[in-house]
JSON list of C-alpha atoms in Angstrom, two decimals:
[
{"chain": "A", "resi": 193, "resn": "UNK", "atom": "CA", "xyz": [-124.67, -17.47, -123.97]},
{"chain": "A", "resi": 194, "resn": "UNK", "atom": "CA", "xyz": [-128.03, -18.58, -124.78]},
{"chain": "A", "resi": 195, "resn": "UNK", "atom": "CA", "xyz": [-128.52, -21.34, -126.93]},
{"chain": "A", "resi": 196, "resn": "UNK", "atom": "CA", "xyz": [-132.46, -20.71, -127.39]},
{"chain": "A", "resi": 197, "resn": "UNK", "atom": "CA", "xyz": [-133.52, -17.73, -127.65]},
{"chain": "A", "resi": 198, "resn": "UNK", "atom": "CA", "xyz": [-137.43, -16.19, -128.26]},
{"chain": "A", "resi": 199, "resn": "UNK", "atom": "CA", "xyz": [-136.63, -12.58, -129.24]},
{"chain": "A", "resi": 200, "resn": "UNK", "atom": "CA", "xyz": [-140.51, -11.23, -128.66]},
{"chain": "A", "resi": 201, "resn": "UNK", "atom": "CA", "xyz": [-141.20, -10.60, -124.91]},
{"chain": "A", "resi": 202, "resn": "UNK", "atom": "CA", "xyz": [-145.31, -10.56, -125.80]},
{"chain": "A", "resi": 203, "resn": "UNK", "atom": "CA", "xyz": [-147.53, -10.55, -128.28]},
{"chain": "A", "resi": 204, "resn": "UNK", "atom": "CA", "xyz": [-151.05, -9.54, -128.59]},
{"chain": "A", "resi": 205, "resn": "UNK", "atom": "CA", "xyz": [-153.71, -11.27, -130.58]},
{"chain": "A", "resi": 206, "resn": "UNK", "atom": "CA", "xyz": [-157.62, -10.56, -131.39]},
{"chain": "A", "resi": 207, "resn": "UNK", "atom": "CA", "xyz": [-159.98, -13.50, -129.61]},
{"chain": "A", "resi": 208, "resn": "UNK", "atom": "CA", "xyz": [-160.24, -16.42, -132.69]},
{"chain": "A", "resi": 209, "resn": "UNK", "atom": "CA", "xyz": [-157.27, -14.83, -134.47]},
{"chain": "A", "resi": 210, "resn": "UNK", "atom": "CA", "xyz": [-154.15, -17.25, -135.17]},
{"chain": "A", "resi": 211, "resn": "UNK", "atom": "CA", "xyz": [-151.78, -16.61, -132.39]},
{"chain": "A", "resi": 212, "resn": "UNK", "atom": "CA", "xyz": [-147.79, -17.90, -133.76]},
{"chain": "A", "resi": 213, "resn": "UNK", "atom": "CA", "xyz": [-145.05, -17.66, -131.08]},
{"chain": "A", "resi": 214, "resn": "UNK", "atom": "CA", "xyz": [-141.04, -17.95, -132.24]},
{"chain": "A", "resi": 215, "resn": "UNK", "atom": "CA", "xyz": [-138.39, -19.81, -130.96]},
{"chain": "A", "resi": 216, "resn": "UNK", "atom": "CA", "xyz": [-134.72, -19.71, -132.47]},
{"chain": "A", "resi": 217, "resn": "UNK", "atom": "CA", "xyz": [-131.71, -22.08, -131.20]},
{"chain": "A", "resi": 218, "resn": "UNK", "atom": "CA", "xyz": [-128.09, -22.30, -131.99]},
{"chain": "A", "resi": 219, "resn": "UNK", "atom": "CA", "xyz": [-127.22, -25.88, -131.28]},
{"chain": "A", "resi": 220, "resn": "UNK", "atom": "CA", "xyz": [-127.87, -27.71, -134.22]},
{"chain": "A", "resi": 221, "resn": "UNK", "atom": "CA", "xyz": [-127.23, -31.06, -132.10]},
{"chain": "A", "resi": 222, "resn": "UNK", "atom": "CA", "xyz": [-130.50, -30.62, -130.53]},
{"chain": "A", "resi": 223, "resn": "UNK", "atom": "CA", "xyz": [-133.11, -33.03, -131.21]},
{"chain": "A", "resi": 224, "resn": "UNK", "atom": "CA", "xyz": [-136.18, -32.59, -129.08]},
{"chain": "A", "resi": 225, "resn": "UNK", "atom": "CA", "xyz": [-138.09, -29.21, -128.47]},
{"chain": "A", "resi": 226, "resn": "UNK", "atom": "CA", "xyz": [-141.01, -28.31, -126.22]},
{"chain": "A", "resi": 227, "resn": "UNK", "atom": "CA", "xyz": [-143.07, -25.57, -125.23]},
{"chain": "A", "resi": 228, "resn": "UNK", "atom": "CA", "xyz": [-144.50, -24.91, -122.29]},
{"chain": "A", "resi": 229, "resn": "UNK", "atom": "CA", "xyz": [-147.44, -22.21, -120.79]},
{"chain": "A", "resi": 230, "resn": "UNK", "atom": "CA", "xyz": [-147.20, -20.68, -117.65]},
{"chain": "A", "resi": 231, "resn": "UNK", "atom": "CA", "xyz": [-149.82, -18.77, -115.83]},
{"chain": "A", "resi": 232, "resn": "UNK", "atom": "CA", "xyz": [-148.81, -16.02, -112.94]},
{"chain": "A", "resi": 233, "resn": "UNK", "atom": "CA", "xyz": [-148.00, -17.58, -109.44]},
{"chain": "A", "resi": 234, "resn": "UNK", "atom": "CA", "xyz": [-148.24, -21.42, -111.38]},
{"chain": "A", "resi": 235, "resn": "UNK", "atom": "CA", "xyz": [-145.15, -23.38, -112.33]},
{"chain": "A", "resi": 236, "resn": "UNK", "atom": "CA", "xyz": [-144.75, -23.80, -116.55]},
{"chain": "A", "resi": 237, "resn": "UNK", "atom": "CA", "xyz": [-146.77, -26.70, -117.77]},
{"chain": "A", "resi": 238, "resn": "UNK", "atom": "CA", "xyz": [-145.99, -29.01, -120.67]},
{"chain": "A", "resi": 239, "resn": "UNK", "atom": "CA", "xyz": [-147.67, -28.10, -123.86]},
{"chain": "A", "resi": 240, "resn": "UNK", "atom": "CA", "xyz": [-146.73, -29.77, -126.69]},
{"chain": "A", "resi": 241, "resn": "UNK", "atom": "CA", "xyz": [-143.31, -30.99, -128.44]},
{"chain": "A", "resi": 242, "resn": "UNK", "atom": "CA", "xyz": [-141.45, -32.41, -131.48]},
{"chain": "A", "resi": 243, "resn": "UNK", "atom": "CA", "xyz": [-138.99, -34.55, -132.27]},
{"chain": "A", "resi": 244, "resn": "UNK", "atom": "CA", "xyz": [-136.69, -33.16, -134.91]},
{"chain": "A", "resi": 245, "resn": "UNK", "atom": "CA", "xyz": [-136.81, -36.13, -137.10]},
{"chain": "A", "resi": 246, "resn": "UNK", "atom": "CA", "xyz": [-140.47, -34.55, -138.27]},
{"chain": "A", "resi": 247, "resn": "UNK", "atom": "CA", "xyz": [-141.10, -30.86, -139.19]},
{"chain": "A", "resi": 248, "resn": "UNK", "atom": "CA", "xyz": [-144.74, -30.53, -137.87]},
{"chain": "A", "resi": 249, "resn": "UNK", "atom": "CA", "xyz": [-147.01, -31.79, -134.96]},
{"chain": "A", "resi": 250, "resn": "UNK", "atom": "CA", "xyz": [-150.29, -31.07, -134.16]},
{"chain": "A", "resi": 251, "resn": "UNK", "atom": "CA", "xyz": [-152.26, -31.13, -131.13]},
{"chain": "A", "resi": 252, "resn": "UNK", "atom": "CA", "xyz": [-155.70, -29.83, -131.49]},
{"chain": "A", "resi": 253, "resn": "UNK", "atom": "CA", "xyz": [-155.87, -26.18, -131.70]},
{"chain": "A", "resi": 254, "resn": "UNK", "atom": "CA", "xyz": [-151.64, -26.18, -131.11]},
{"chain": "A", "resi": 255, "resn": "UNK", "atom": "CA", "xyz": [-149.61, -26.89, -133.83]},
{"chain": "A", "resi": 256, "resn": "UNK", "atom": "CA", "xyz": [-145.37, -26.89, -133.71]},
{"chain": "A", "resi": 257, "resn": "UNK", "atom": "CA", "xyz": [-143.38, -26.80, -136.55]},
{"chain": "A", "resi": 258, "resn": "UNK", "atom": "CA", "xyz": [-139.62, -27.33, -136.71]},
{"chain": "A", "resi": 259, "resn": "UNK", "atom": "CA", "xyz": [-136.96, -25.45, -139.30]},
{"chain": "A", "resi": 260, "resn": "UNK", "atom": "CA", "xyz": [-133.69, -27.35, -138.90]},
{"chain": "A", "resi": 261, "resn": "UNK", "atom": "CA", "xyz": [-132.35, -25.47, -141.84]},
{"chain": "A", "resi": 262, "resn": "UNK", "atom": "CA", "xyz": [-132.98, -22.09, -140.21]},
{"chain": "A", "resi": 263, "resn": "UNK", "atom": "CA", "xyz": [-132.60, -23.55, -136.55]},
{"chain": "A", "resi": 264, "resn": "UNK", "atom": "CA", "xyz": [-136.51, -22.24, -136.08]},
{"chain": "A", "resi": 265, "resn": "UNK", "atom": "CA", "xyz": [-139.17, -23.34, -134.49]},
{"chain": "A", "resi": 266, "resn": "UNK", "atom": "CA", "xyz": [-142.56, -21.59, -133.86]},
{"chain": "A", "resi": 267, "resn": "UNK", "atom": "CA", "xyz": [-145.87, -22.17, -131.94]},
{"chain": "A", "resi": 268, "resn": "UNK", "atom": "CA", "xyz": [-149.29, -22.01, -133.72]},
{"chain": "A", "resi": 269, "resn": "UNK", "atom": "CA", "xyz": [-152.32, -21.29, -131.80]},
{"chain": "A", "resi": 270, "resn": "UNK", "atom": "CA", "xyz": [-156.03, -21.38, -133.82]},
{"chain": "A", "resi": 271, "resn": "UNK", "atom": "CA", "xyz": [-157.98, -19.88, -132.74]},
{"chain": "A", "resi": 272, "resn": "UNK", "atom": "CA", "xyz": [-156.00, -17.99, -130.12]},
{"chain": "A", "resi": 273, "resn": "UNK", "atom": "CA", "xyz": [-158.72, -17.89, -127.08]},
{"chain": "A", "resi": 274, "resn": "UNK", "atom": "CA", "xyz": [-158.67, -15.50, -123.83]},
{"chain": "A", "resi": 275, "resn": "UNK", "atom": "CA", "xyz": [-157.72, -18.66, -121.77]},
{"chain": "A", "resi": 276, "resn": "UNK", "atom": "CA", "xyz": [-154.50, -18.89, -124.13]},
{"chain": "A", "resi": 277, "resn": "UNK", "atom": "CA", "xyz": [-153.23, -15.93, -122.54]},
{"chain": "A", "resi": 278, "resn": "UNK", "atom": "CA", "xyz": [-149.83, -16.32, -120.73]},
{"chain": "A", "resi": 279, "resn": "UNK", "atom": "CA", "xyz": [-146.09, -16.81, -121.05]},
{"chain": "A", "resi": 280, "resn": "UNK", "atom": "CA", "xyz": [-145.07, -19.58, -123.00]},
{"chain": "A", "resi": 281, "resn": "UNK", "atom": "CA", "xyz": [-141.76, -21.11, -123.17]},
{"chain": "A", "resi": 282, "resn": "UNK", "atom": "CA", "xyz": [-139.78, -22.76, -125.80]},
{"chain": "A", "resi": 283, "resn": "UNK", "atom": "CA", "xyz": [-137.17, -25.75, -124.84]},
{"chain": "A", "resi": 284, "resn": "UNK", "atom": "CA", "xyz": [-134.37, -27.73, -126.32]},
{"chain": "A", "resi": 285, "resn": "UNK", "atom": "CA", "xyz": [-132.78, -30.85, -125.32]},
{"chain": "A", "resi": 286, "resn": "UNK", "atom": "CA", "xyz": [-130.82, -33.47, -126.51]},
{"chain": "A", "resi": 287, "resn": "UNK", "atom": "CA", "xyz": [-132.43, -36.45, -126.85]},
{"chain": "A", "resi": 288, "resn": "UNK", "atom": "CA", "xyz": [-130.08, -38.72, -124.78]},
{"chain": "A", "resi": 289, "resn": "UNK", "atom": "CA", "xyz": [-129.71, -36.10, -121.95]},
{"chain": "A", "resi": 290, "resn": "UNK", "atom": "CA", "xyz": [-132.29, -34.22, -119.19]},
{"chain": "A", "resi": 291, "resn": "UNK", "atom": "CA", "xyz": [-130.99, -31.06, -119.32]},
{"chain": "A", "resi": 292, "resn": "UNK", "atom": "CA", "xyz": [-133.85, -28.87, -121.00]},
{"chain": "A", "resi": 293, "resn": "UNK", "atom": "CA", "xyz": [-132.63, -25.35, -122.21]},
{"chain": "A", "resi": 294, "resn": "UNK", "atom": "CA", "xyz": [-135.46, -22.91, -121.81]},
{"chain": "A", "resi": 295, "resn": "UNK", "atom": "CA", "xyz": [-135.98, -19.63, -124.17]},
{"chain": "A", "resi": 296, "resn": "UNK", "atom": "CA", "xyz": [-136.79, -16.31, -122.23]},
{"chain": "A", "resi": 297, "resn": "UNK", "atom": "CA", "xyz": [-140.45, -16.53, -123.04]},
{"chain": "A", "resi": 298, "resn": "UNK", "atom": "CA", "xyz": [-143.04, -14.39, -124.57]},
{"chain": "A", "resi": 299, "resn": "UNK", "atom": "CA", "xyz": [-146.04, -13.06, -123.04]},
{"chain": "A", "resi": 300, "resn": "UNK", "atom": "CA", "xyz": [-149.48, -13.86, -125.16]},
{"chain": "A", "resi": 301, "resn": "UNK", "atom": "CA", "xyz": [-151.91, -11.49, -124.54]},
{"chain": "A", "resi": 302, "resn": "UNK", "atom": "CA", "xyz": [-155.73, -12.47, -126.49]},
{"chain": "A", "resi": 303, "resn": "UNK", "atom": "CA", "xyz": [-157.76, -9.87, -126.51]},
{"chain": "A", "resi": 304, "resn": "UNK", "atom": "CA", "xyz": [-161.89, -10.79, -126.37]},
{"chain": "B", "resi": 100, "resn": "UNK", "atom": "CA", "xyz": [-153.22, -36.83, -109.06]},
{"chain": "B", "resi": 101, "resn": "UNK", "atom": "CA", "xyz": [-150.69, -35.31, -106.72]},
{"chain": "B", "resi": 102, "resn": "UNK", "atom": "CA", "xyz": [-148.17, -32.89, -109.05]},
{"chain": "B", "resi": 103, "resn": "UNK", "atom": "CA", "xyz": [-144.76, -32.11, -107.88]},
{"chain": "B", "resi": 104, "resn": "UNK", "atom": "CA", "xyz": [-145.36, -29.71, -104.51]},
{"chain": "B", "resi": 105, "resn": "UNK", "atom": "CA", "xyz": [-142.91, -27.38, -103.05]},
{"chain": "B", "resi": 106, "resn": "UNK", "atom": "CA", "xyz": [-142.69, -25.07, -99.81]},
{"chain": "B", "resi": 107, "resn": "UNK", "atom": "CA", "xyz": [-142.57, -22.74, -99.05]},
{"chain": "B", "resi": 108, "resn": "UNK", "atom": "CA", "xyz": [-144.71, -21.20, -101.61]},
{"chain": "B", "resi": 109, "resn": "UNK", "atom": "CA", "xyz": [-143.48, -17.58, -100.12]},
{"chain": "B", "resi": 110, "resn": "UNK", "atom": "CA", "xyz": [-140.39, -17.18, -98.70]},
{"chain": "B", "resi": 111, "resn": "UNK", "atom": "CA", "xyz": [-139.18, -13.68, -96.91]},
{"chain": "B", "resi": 112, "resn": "UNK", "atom": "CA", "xyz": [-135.98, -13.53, -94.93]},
{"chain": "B", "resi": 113, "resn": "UNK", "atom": "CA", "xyz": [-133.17, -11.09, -94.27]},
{"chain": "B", "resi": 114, "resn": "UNK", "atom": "CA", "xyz": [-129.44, -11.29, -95.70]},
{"chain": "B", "resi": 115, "resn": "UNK", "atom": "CA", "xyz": [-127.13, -13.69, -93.95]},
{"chain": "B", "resi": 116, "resn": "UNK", "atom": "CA", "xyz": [-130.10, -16.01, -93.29]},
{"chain": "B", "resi": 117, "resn": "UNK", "atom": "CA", "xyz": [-130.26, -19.86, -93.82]},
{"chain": "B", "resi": 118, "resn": "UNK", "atom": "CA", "xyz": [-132.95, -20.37, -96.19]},
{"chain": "B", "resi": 119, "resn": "UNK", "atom": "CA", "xyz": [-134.51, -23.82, -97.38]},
{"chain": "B", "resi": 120, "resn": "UNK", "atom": "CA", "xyz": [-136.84, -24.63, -100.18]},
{"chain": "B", "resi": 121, "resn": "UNK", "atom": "CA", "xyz": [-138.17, -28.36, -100.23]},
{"chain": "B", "resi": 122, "resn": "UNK", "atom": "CA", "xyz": [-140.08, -30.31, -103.25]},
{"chain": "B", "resi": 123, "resn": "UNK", "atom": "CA", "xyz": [-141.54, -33.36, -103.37]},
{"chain": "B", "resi": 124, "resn": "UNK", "atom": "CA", "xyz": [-141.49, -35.06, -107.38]},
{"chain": "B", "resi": 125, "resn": "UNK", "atom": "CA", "xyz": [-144.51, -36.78, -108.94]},
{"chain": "B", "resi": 126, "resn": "UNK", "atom": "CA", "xyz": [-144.51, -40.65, -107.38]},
{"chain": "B", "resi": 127, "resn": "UNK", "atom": "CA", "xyz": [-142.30, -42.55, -109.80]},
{"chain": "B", "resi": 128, "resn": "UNK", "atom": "CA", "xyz": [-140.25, -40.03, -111.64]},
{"chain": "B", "resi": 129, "resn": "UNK", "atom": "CA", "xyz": [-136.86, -40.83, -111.46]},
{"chain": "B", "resi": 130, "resn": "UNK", "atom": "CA", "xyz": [-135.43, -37.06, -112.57]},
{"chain": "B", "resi": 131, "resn": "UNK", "atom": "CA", "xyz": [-135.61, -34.06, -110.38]},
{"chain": "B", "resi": 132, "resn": "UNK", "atom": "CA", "xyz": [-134.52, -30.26, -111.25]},
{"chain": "B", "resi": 133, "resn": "UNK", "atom": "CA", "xyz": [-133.96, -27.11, -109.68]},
{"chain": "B", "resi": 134, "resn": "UNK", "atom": "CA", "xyz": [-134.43, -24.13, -111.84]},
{"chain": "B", "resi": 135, "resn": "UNK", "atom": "CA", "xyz": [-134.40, -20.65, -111.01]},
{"chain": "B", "resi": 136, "resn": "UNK", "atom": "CA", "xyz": [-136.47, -17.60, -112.81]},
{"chain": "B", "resi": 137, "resn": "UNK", "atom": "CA", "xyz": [-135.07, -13.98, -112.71]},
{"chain": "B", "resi": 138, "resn": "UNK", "atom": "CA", "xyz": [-135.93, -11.25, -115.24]},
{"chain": "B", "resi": 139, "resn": "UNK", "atom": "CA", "xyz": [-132.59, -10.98, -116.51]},
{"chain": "B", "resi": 140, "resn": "UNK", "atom": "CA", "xyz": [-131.58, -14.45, -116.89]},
{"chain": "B", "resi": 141, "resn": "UNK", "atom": "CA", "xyz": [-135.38, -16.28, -117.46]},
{"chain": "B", "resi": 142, "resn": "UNK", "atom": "CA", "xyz": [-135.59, -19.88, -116.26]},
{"chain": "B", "resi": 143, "resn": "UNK", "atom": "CA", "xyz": [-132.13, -21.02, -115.86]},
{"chain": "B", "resi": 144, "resn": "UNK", "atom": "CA", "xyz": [-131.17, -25.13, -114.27]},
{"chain": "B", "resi": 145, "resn": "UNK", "atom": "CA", "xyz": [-129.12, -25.28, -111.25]},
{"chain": "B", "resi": 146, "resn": "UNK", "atom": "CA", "xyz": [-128.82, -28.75, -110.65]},
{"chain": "B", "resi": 147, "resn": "UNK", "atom": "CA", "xyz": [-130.57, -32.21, -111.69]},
{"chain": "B", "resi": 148, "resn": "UNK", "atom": "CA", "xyz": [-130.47, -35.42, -110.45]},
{"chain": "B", "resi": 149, "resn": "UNK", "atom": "CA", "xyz": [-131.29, -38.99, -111.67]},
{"chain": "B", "resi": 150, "resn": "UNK", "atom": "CA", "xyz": [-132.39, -41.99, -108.38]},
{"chain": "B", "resi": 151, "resn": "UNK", "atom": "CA", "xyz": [-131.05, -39.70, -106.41]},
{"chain": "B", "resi": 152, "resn": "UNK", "atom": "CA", "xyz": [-127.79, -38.65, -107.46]},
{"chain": "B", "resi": 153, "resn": "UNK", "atom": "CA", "xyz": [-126.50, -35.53, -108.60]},
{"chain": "B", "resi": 154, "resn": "UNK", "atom": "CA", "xyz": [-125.75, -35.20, -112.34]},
{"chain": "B", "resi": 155, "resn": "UNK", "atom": "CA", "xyz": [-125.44, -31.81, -113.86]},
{"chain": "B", "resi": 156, "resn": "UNK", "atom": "CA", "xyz": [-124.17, -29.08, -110.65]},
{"chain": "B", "resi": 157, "resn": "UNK", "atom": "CA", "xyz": [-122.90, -26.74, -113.65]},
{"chain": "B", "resi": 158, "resn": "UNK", "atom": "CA", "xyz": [-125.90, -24.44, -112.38]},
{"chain": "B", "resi": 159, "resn": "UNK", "atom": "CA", "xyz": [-125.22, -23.64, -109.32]},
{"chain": "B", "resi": 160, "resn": "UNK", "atom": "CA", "xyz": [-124.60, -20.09, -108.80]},
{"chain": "B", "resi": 161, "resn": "UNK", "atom": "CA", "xyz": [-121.72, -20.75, -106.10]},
{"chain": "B", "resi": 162, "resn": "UNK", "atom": "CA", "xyz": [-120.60, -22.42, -102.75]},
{"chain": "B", "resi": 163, "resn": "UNK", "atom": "CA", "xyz": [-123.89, -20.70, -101.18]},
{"chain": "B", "resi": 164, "resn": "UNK", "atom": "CA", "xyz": [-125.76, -23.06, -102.78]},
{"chain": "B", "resi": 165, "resn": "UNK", "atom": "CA", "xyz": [-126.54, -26.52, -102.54]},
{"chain": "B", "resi": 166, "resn": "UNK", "atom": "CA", "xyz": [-128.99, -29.48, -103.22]},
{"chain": "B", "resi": 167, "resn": "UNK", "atom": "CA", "xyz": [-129.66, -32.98, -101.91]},
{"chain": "B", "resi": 168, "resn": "UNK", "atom": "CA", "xyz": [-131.95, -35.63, -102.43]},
{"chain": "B", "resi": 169, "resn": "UNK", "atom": "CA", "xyz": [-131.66, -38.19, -99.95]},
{"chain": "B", "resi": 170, "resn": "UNK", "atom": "CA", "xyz": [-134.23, -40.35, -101.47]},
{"chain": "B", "resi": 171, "resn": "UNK", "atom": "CA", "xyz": [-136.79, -40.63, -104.37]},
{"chain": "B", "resi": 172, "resn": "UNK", "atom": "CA", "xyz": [-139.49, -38.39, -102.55]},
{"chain": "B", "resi": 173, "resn": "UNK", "atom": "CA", "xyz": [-137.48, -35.19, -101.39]},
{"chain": "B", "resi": 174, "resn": "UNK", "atom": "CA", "xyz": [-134.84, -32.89, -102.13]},
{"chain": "B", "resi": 175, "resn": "UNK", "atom": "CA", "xyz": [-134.07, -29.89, -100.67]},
{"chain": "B", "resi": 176, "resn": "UNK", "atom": "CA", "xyz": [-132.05, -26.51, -102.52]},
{"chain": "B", "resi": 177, "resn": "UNK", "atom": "CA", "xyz": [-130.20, -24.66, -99.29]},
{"chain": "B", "resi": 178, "resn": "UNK", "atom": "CA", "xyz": [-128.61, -21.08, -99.68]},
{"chain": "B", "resi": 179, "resn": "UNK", "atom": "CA", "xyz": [-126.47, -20.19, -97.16]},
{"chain": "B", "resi": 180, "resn": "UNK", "atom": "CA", "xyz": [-125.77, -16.92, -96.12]},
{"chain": "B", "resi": 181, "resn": "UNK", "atom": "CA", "xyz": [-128.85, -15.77, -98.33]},
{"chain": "B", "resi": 182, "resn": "UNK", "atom": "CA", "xyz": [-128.01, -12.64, -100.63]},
{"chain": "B", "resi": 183, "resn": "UNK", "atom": "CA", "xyz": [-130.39, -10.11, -102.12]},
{"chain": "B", "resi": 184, "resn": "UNK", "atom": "CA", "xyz": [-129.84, -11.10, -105.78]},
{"chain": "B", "resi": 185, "resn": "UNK", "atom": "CA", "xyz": [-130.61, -14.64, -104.38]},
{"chain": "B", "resi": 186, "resn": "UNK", "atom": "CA", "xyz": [-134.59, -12.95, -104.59]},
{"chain": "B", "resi": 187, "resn": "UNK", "atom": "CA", "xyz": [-136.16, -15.22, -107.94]},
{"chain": "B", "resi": 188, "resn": "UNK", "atom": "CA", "xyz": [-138.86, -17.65, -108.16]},
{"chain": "B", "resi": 189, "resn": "UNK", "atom": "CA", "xyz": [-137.18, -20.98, -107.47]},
{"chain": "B", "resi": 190, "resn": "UNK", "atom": "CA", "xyz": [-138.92, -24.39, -109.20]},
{"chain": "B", "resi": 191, "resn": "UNK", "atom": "CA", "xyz": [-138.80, -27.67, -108.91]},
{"chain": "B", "resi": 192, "resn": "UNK", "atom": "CA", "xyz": [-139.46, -30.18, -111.49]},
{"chain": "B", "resi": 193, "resn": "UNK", "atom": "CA", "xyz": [-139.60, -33.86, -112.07]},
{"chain": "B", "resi": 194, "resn": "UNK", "atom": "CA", "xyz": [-139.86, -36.30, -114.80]},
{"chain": "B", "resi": 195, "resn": "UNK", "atom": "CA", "xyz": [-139.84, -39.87, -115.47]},
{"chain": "B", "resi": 196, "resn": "UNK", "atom": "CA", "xyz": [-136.81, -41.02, -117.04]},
{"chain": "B", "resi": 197, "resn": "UNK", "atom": "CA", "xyz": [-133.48, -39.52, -118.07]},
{"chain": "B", "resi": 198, "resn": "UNK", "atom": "CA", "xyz": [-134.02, -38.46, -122.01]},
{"chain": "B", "resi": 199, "resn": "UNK", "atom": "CA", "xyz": [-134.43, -35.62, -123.02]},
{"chain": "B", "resi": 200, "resn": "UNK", "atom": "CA", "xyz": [-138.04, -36.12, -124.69]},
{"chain": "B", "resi": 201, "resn": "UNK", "atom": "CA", "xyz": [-139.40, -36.51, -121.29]},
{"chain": "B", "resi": 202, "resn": "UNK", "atom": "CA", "xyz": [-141.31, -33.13, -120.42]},
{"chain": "B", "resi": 203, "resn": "UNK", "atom": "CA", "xyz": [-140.73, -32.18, -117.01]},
{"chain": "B", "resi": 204, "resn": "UNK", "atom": "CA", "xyz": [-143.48, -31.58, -114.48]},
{"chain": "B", "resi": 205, "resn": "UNK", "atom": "CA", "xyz": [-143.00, -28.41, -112.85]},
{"chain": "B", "resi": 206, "resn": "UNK", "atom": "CA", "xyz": [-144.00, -27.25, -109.07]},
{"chain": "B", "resi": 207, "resn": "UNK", "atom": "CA", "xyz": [-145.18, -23.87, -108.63]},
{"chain": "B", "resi": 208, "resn": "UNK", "atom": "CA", "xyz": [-142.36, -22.64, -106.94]},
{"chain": "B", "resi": 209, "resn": "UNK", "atom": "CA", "xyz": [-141.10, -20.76, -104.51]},
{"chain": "B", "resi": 210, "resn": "UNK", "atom": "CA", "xyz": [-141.12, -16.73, -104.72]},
{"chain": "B", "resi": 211, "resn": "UNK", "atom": "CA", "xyz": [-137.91, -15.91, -102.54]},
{"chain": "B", "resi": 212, "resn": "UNK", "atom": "CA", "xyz": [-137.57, -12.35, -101.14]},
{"chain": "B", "resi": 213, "resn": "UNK", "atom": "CA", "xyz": [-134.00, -11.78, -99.26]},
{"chain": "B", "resi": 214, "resn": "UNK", "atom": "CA", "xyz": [-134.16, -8.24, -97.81]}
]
């Protein structure tokens, strides 16, 4: 059973548009999330992540924000560039363990 | 700097073979994973170990498979007799401590074909 889920394979997105990638999870004891980009025939690469003791965090032209309410967490990308294009990856952890548990991914496509 | 690096980067072998994939984690990470990536199943963790010992195995698909890490600079993920579902992209991933808000480093893997 998967405890994180992302429930769009891909997503396409107009060059300089906002670009905002989902990420749902079921076990409310987690308390770190990250995302992570991947480009074809490259291993994922850290992106960005938040701690869930803060509902927002920024990072340039990526922005996370965390729902704990609603279990939620999505990706913000302005503006969404042709570079941006790839699969990205949501994770969960908890905070005292490695173990990472990794969302099926969505494919952003941003067209120039 | 040198990220973590894994061969083969293409591996093609029949059924019944012995196959082994080998990674070497960023100098001074203490954390190293094996995670495979299917279609059906995404990016799924096989095993992880912390200086060198095994802590999570829960991944491990069965007796066919099976890691080591004899020391901080190399670990190896064997599959003996290889099967045709064993076919996936295979990483390996390293990090520096054991919490989970250290992000993990990933190689870029190994794309396994069994025929």
């Amino acid at each position: 059973d998967q405890q994180v889920k992302q429930n769009s394979p891909s997503l396409s997105v107009q060059e300089g548009r906002i670009s905002i990638l989902n990420c749902d999870y079921t076990n409310s004891m987690f308390d770190y999330f990250l995302w992570y980009k991947k480009y074809p025939a490259e291993g994922p690469t850290f992106l960005i992540s938040i701690s869930s003791i803060k509902d927002k965090n920024e990072d340039g032209r990526f922005t996370v924000f965390l729902n704990k309410s609603a279990k939620h967490l999505s990706l913000h990308i302005v503006p969404s560039q042709p570079g941006d294009s790839a699969v990205y990856f949501c994770a969960a952890s908890l905070y005292n363990f490695n173990k990472f548990y990794f969302g099926s991914g969505t494919k952003l496509n941003v067209k120039p | 700097d040198a990220g973590v690096i894994q061969s083969p980067r293409h591996e093609v072998t029949e059924m019944g073979q012995e196959v082994t994939l080998r990674c070497k984690p960023i100098s001074g990470h203490n954390s190293l994973f094996w995670y495979r990536q299917t279609m059906m199943r995404g990016l799924e963790l096989l095993i992880y170990f912390n200086n060198n010992v095994p802590i999570d195995d829960s991944g491990m698909p069965e007796d066919r498979f099976s890691a080591k890490m004899p020391n901080a600079s190399f670990s190896t993920l064997k599959i003996q007799p290889s099967e045709p579902r064993d076919s996936a992209v295979y990483f390996c991933a390293s990090s520096l401590g054991m919490g989970g808000n250290q992000p993990q480093h990933f190689g870029d893997g190994t794309r396994l074909s069994i025929l």
